[in-house]
Coordinates of C-alpha atoms and ligand atoms in Angstrom, one line a residue:
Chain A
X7 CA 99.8 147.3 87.4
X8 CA 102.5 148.1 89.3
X9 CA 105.5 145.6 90.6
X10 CA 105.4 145.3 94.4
X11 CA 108.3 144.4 96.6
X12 CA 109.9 140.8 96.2
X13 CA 108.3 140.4 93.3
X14 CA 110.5 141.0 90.5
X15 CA 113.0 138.5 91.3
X16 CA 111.1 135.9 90.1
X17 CA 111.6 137.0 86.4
X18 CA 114.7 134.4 86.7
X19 CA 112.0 131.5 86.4
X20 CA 109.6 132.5 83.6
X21 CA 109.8 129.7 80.9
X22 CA 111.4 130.6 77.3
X23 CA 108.4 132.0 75.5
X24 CA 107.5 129.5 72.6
X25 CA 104.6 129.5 70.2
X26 CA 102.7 127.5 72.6
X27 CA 102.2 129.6 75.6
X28 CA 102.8 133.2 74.1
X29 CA 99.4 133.7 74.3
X30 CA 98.6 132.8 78.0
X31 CA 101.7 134.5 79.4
X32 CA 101.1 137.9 77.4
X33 CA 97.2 137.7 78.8
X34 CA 99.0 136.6 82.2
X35 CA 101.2 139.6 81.6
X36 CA 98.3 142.1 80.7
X37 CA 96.0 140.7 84.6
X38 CA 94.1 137.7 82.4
X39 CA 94.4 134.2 83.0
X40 CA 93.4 132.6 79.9
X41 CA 92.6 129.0 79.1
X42 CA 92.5 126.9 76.2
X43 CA 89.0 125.6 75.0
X44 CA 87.9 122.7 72.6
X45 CA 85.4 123.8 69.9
X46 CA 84.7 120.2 69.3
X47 CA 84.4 118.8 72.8
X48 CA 84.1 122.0 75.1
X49 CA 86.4 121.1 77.6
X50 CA 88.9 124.0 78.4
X51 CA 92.5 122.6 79.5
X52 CA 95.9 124.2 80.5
X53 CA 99.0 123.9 79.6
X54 CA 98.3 125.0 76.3
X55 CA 98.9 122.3 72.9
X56 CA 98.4 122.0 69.3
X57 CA 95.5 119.5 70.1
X58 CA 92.9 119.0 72.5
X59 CA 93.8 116.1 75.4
X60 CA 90.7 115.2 75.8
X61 CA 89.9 114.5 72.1
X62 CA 92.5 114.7 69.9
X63 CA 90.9 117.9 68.0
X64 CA 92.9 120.7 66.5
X65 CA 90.3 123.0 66.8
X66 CA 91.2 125.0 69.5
X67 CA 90.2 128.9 70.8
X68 CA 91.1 130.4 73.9
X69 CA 88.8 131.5 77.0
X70 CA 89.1 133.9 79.9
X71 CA 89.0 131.7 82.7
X72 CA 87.3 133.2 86.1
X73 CA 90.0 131.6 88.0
X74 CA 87.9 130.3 90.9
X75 CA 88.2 127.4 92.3
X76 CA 88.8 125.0 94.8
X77 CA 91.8 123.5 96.8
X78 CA 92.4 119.9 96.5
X79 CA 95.4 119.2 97.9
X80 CA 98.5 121.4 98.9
X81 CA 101.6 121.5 100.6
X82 CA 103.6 124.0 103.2
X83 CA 107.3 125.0 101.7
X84 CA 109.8 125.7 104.3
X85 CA 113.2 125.2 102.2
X86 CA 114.4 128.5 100.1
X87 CA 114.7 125.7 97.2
X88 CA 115.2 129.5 95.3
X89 CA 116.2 133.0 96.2
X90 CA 112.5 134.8 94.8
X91 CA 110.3 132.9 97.5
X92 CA 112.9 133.3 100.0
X93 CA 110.7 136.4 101.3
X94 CA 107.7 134.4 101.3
X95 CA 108.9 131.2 103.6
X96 CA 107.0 129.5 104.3
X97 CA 104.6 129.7 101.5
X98 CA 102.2 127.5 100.4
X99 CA 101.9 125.5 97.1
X100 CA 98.5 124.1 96.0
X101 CA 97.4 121.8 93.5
X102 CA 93.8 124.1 92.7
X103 CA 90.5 122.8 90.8
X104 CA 89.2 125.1 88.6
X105 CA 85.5 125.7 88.3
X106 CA 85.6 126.2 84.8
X107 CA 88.3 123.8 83.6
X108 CA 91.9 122.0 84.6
X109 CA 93.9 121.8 87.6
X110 CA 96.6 124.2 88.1
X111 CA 99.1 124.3 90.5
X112 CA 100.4 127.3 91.9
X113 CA 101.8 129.2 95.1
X114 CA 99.9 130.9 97.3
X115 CA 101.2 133.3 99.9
X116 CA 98.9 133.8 102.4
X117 CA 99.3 136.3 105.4
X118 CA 97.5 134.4 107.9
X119 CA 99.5 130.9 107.3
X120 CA 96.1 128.8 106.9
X121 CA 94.7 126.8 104.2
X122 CA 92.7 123.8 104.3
X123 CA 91.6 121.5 101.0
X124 CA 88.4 122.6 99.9
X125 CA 89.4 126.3 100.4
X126 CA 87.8 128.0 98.0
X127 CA 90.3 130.1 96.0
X128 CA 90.8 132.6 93.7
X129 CA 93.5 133.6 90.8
X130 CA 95.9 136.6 92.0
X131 CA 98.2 137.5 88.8
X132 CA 101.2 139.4 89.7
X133 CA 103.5 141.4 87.4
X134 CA 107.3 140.6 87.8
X135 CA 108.4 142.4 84.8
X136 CA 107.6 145.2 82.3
X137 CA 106.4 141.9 80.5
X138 CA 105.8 139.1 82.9
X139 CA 103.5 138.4 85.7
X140 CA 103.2 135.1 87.7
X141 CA 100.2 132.9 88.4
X142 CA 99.3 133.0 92.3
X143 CA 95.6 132.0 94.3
X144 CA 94.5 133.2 97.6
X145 CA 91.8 132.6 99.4
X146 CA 88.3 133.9 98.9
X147 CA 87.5 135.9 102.6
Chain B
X26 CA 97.5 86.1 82.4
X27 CA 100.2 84.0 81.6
X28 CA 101.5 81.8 84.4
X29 CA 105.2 83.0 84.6
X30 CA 105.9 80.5 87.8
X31 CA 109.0 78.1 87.9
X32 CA 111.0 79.1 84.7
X33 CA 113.0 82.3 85.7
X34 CA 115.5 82.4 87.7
X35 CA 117.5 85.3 89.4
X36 CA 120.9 83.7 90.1
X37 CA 123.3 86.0 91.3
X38 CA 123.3 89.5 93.0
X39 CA 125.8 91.7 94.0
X40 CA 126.3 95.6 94.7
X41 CA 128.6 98.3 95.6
X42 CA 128.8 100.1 99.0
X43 CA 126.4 102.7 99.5
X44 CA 126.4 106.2 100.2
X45 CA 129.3 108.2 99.3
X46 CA 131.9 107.0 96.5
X47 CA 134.1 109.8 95.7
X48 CA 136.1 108.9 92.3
X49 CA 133.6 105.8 91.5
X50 CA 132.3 106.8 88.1
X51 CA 128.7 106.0 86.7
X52 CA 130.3 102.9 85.0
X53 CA 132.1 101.6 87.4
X54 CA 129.4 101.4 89.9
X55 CA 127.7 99.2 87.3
X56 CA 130.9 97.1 86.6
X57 CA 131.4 96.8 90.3
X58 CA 127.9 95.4 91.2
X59 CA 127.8 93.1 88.2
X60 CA 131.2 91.6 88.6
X61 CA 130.4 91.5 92.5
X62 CA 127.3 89.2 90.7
X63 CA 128.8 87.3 88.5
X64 CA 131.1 86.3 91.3
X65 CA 128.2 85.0 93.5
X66 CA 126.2 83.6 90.6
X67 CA 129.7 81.3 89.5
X68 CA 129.1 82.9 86.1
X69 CA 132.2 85.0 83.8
X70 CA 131.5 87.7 82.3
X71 CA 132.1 86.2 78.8
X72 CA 129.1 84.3 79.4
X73 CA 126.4 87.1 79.5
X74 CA 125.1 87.3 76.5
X75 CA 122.3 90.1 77.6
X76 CA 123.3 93.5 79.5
X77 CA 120.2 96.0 80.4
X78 CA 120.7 99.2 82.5
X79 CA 118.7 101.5 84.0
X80 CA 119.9 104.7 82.8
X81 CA 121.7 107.0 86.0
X82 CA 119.6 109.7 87.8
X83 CA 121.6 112.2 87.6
X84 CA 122.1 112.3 84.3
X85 CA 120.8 110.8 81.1
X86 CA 122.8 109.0 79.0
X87 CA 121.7 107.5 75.3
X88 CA 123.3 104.4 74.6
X89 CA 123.8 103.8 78.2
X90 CA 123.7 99.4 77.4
X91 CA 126.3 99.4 74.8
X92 CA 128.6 101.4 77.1
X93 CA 128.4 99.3 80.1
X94 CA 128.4 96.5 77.9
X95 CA 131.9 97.5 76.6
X96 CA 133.3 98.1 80.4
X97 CA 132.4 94.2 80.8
X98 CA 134.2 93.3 77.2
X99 CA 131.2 91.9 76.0
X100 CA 129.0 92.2 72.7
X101 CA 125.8 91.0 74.0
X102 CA 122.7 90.3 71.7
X103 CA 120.5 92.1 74.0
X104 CA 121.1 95.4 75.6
X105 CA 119.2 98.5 76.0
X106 CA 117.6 100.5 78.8
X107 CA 113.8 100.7 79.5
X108 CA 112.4 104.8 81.3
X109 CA 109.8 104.0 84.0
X110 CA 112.1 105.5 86.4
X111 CA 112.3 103.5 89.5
X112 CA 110.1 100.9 88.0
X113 CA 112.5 100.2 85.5
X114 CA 114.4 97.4 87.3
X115 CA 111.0 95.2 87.2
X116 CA 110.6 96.6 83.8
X117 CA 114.1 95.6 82.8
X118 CA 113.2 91.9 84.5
X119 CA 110.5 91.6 82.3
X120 CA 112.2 92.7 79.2
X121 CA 115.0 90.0 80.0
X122 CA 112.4 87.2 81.0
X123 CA 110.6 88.0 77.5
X124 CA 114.1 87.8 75.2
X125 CA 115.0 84.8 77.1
X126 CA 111.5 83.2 76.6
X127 CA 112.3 84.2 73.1
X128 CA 115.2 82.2 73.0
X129 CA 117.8 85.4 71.9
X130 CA 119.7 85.4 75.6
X131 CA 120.5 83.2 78.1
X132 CA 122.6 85.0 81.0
X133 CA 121.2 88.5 81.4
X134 CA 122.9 90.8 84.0
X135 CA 120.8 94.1 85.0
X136 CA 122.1 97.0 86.8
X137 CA 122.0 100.5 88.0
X138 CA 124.9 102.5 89.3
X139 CA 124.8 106.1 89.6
X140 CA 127.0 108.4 92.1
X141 CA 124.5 111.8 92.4
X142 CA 126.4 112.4 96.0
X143 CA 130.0 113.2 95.0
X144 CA 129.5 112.9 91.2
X145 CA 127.5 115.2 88.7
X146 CA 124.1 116.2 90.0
X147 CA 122.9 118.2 86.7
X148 CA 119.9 116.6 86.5
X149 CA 119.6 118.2 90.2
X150 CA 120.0 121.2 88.7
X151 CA 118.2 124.3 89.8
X152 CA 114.7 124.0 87.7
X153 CA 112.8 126.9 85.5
X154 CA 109.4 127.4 84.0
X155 CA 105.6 127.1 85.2
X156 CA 106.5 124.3 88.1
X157 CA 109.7 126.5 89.8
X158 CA 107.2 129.6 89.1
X159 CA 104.7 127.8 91.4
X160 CA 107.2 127.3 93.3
X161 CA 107.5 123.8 93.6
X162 CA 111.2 122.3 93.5
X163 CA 112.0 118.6 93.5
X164 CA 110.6 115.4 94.4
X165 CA 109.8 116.0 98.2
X166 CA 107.0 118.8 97.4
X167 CA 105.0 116.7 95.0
X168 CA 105.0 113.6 97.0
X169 CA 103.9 115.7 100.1
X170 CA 100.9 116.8 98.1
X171 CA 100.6 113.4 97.4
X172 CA 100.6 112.4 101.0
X173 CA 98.4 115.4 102.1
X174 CA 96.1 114.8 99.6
X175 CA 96.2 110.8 101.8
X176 CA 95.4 112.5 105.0
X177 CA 92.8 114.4 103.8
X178 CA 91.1 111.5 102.5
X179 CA 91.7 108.9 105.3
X180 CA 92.7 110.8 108.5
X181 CA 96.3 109.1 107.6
X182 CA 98.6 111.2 110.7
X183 CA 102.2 112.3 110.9
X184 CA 102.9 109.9 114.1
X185 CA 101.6 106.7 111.0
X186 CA 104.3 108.7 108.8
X187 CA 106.6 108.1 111.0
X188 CA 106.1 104.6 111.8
X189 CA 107.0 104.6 108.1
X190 CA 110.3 106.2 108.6
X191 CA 110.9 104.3 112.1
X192 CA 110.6 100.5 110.5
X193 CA 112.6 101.0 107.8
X194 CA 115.4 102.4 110.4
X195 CA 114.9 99.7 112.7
X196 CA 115.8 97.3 110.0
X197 CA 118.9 98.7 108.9
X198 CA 120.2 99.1 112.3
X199 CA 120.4 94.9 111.9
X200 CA 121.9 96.0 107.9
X201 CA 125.9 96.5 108.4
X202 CA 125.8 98.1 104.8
X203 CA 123.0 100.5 105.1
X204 CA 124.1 104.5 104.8
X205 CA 122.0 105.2 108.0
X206 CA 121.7 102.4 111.1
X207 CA 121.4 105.0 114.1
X208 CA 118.0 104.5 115.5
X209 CA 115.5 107.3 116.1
X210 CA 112.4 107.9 117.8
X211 CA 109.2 109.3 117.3
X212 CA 110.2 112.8 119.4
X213 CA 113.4 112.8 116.9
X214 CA 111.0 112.5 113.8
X215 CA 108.7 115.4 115.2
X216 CA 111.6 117.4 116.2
X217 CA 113.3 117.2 112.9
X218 CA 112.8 119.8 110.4
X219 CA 110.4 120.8 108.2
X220 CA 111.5 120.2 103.9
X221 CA 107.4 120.3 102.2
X222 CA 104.8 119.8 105.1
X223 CA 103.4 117.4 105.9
X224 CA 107.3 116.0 105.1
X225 CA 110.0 116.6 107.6
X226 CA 113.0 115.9 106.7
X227 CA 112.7 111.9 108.2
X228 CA 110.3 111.6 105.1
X229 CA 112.8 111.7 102.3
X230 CA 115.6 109.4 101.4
X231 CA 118.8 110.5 100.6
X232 CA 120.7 110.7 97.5
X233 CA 123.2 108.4 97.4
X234 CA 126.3 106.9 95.1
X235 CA 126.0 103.1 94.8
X236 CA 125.3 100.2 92.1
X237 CA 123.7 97.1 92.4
X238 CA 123.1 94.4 89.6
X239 CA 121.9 90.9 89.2
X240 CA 122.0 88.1 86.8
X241 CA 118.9 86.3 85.6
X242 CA 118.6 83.1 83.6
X243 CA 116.4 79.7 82.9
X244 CA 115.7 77.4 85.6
X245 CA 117.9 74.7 83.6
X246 CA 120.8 76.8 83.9
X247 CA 120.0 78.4 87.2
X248 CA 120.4 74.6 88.7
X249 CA 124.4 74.2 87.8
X250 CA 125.2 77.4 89.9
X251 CA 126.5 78.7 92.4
X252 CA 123.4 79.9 94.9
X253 CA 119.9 78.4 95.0
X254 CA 117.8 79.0 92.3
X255 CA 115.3 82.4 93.3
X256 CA 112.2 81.6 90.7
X257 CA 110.8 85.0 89.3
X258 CA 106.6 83.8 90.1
X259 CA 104.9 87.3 88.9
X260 CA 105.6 90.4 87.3
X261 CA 103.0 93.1 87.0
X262 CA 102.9 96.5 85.4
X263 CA 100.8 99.6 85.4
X264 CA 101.3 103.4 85.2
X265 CA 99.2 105.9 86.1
X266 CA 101.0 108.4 83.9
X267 CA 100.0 112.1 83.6
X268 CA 101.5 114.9 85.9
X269 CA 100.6 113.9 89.5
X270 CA 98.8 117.4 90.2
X271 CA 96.1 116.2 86.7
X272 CA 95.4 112.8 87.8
X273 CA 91.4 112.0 88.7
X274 CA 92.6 110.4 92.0
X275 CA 96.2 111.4 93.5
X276 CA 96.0 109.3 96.7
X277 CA 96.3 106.2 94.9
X278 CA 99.5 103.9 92.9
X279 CA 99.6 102.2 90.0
X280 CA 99.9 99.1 92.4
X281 CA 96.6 98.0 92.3
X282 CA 97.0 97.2 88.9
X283 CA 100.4 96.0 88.6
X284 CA 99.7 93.9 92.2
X285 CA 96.8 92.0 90.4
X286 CA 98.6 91.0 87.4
X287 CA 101.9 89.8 89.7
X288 CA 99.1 87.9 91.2
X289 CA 97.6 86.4 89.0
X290 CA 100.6 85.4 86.7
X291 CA 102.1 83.8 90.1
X292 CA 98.7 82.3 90.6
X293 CA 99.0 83.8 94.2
X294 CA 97.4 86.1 96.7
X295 CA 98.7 88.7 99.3
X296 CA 97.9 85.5 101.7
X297 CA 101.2 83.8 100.2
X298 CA 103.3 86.7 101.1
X299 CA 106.1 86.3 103.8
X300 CA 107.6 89.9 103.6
X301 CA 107.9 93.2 100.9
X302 CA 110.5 95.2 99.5
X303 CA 108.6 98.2 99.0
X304 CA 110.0 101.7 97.1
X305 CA 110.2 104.0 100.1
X306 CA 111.5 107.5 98.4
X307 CA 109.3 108.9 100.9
X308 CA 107.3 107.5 103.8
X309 CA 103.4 108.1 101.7
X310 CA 104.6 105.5 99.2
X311 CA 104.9 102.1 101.4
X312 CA 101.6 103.2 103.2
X313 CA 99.7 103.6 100.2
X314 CA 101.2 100.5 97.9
X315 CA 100.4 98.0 100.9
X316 CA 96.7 99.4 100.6
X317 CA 96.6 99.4 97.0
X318 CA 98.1 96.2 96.8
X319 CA 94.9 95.0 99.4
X320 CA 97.0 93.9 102.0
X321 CA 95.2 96.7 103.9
X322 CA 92.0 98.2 103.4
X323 CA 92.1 101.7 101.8
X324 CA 93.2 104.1 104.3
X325 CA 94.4 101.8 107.3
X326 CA 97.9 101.9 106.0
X327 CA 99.0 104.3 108.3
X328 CA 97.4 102.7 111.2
X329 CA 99.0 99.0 110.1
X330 CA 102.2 101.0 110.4
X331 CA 101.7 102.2 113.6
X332 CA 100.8 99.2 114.9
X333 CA 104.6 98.1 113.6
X334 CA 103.1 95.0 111.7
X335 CA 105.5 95.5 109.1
X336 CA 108.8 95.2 111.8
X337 CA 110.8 92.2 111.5
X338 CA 108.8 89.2 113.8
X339 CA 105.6 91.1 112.8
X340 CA 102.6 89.9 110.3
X341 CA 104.5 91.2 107.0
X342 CA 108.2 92.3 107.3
X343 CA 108.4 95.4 105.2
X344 CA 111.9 96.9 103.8
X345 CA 114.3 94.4 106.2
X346 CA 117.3 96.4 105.1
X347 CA 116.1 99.4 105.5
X348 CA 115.3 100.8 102.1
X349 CA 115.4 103.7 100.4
X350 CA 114.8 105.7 103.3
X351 CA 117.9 104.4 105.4
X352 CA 119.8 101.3 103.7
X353 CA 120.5 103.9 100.4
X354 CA 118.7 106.5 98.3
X355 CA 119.3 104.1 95.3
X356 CA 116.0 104.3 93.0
X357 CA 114.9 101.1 93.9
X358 CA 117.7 98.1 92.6
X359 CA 118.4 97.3 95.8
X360 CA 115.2 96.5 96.8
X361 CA 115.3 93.4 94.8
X362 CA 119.0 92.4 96.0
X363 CA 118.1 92.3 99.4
X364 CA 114.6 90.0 98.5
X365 CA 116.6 87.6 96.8
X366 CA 119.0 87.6 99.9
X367 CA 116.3 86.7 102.2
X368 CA 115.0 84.2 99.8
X369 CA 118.1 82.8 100.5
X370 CA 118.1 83.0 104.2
X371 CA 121.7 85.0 104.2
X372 CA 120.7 88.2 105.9
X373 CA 121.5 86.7 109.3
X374 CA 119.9 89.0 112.1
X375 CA 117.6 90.5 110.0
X376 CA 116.1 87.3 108.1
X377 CA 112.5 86.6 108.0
X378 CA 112.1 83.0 109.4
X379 CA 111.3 80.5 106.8
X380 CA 110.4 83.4 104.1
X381 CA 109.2 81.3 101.0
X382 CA 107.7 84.4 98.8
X383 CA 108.6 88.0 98.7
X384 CA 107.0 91.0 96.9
X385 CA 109.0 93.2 95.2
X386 CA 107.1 96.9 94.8
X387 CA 108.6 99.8 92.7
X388 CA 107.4 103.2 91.3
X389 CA 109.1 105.9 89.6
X390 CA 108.2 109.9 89.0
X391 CA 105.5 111.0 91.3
X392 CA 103.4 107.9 91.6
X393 CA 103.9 107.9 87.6
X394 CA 104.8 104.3 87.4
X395 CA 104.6 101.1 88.8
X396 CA 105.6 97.6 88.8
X397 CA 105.5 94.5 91.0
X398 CA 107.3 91.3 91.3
X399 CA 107.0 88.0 93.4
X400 CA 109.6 85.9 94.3
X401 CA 110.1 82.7 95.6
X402 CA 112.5 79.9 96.6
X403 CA 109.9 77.4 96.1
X404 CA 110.5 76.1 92.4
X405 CA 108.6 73.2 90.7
X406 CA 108.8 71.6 94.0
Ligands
ZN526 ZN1 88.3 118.2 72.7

C-alpha cells in the first residue's frame, strides 16, 4: 500500500501506541480493521480494553470486522482545526454504525460533497506511514 | 423524593466582569465574585465556614478548594470540588445543601472563575489520538453531530437554530454586563460562517475570562440578611455518561431525568415555571432541554423557538441575560446569578414580571451530564 498525497501528514496525530491498541493499529497499519469480541457474551466493541463493556468478562479475542455500515449522524468541517485535513476542507466527520459491532467515528472525504444519515458506508484504511494508516469511510456507490 | 422546598437559601451573589480580564488570575476571579457576594449577602468572609469550587476549564487544578479557601483567609470545614463539568454548579448546590442538612456548614460560598481568553488555554491545547485522527477538534463538532442527529430526527431547521441564537441576543442587549449586546438578524446568522455544519459560527459561545459565586445558607439565617431570602425548591441529577458518538439515543439530555426529580422534590410542575436559565454552549442544547424537560413535546423545540415564546413578555422567558451564547462563555455559574437576580426583581429592563419560580438547567461534556434546579422567592409563605 502505497502513501498517497496529503496523507502522510497526519502521522503527527496517531495516539502513543500502548498495550491496549497495538493490535488494532498494526492490523490498521497492515489494511485490517480489527475489532474486539466477547467469548462470553459475543458482542464485538471498539476501543479496545482489558474487559468486555458489556459484561464485565476478561475473555476477549479479536475479529476482522467487515467495516460496513451505516451513517447515523455526521457533521460538515470547515475550520483547518489542524494542518493534515487542511487539503481536505471541508471534510466530513461521521458518527458510523457498524453492522457487525460498535459505533466508530471517523472522517470521511468524499469527492462529491454529499452524505446523508443512513448512507450506507464502508471502511477506507489509509497508510500515513511506513507503520501507520488512518481509519476513513466512504460511501458505498 | 425528598421534598427539599423552604429550607435552603441562596443569599448572596456576585461576579466579575465578563469577557476579557488580562492580568486577573484563576483565583482572583474567584476571590472577586465571592467578595462581590459576601458584600451583597451582608456576610464577612470569616463567617463562611464552607468554600466549593468548580475546578477552571482551562486547566485542572487538584486541590483547587483549599487554594481558594486560603485567598479568602479562611479554614473552612467543607471544601472540595465536584467534575460534572458545567453541571457542577448544581452539583456543588447539592453537595452544600446536603453538609448543611448535616449540620457540618452553615455559610457556604460556591464559585467558578477561570480567564481561558487572556490566560492559559492548555486545556485548549491542540488534541492527538483516535478523535483528532477522525478529525474531530473541540466542542463545536460533537455538539453539531448532536444537533444534526436532532434534525434528522425531528425536521428541527437552521432558521429554529437561530431563533436560539437570536433570543438569547435579544436579552442581552437589555444586559449592560453581557460580552455581546449588538443585535443580529436572521440574514446575519445565515450569512455568518460556517465552524461544524450544521453550526455557523452564531451557534457557539465564546470563551471568556470571568467568575461568579454565591453564598448559600438555612432559611433561619437567610432571614437576618441583607437580600430576600431565594429558597432552593428542587434539585435534580442525571447523566447520560458514555462518549456522545456510543450513546443508544444522541438527540436527547440527561434533563428528562434530572427535570423529574427537581420536580418532584419541589413538588412542582413545568406549569409553575415563570422563566429558565438554560446552558446555551451551543444553540441544540436549549431546544432540546425545554423538550426533554416536557415543556415541549419532543421535537417542537425548534419551532417554540421560532415562534419567540421564550423572548422576554413571551410564554417562558428563556436566558434573560443572554447566556452563554452572548452575556459570557462562562460554563454555566452565571446562569444561576442572574435567576436569583430576577427572583429578586433587580434586573430592571429585562425582568420577568412578577417571576415567582425559575428553572435553573445545566450540562457539561457533550450532553454527558445534567442537572436542574428550581428556584423561588416564595418561602413557607
Ligand atoms: Zn461480554
Amino acid at each position: 500500500m502505497q502513501i498517497k498525497e496529503n496523507f502522510n501528514a497526519f502521522e503527527d496525530l496517531v495516539p502513543p501506541i500502548t498495550e491496549l491498541n497495538k493490535s488494532y493499529r498494526e492490523n490498521l497499519a497492515g489494511g485490517r480493521l480489527v475489532l474486539q469480541a466477547c467469548m462470553l457474551c459475543n458482542k464485538n466493541q471498539y476501543p479496545f480494553e482489558s474487559f468486555c463493556y458489556e459484561c464485565g468478562s476478561t475473555d476477549l479475542t479479536e475479529v476482522s470486522s467487515t467495516g460496513e455500515g451505516s451513517v447515523y449522524s455526521f457533521v460538515k468541517v470547515h475550520q483547518p482545526y489542524h494542518p493534515a485535513f487542511k487539503p481536505f476542507i471541508p471534510y466530513f466527520v461521521s458518527t458510523v454504525q457498524l453492522d457487525d459491532g460498535p459505533r466508530m467515528l471517523a472522517a470521511m472525504f468524499e469527492s462529491d460533497d454529499i452524505l446523508e444519515i443512513g448512507d450506507r458506508v464502508a471502511a477506507r484504511i489509509e497508510k500515513i506511514s511506513e507503520t501507520e494508516a488512518m481509519l476513513l469511510f466512504e460511501k458505498i456507490r | 423524593m425528598k421534598n427539599l422546598r423552604n429550607r435552603y437559601c441562596i443569599v448572596g451573589v456576585g461576579n466579575t466582569a465578563y469577557g476579557k480580564n488580562p492580568g486577573v488570575s484563576q483565583v482572583a476571579h474567584n476571590i472577586l465574585a465571592i467578595r462581590s457576594a459576601l458584600e451583597d449577602a451582608g456576610l464577612e468572609a470569616k463567617q463562611l465556614d464552607g468554600i466549593l469550587t468548580k475546578a477552571p476549564t482551562s486547566t485542572f487544578p487538584m486541590l483547587w478548594g483549599p487554594k481558594i479557601a486560603e485567598a479568602l483567609r479562611v479554614q473552612p470545614k467543607v471544601t472540595g470540588t465536584i467534575d460534572q463539568a458545567g453541571a457542577s454548579n448544581i452539583g456543588l448546590i447539592q453537595y452544600a445543601v446536603s453538609a448543611i442538612e448535616l449540620g457540618q456548614a452553615e455559610y457556604i460560598a460556591i464559585s467558578y472563575g477561570d480567564n481561558p481568553r487572556t490566560g492559559t488555554r492548555a486545556s485548549y491545547a491542540r488534541p492527538r489520538g483516535e478523535d483528532a485522527l477522525a478529525g474531530l477538534f473541540g466542542a463545536p463538532s460533537s455538539y453539531a453531530m448532536v444537533a444534526k442527529r436532532h434534525m434528522y430526527e425531528y425536521g428541527t431547521t437552521p432558521e429554529q437554530l437561530a431563533n436560539v441564537a437570536i433570543a438569547h441576543r435579544t436579552h442581552a442587549s437589555m444586559n449592560p454586563g453581557a460580552q455581546f449586546q449588538e443585535l443580529f438578524t436572521l440574514e446575519d446568522y445565515l450569512a455568518s460562517r460556517w465552524v461544524a455544519e450544521p453550526f455557523r459560527l452564531l451557534d457557539c459561545c465564546p470563551v471568556s475570562d470571568g467568575g461568579a459565586a454565591y453564598i448559600i445558607t438555612t432559611e433561619e439565617n437567610a432571614k437576618e440578611l441583607n437580600k430576600e431570602p431565594i429558597y432552593i425548591e428542587g434539585i435534580g441529577q442525571g447523566h447520560p455518561s458514555w462518549d456522545f458518538f456510543r450513546r443508544p439515543e444522541l438527540a436527547t439530555s440527561g434533563a428528562a431525568i434530572a427535570g423529574k426529580m427537581a420536580f418532584d422534590s419541589a413538588q412542582m410542575t413545568t406549569d409553575d415555571v415563570d422563566f429558565c436559565e438554560i446552558y446555551d454552549c451551543f444553540t441544540i442544547v436549549p431546544l432540546i432541554s425545554l423538550e426533554e424537560y416536557g415543556f415541549v413535546k419532543k421535537g417542537e423545540g425548534g419551532s417554540f423557538y421560532e415562534e419567540k415564546r421564550t423572548h422576554l413578555g413571551g410564554e417562558l422567558p428563556c436566558n434573560t441575560s443572554g447566556g452563554l451564547l452572548s452575556e459570557t462563555g462562562m460554563p454555566g455559574t452565571q446562569l444561576v446569578v442572574e435567576a436569583v437576580r430576577q427572583l429578586r426583581g433587580e434586573c430592571e429592563n429585562r425582568q420577568v414580571e412578577g417571576a415567582q419560580v425559575g428553572l435553573v438547567s445545566q450540562q457539561g461534556g457533550i450532553m454527558t451530564t445534567h442537572a436542574t434546579m428550581l428556584l423561588s422567592n416564595i418561602g413557607a409563605n
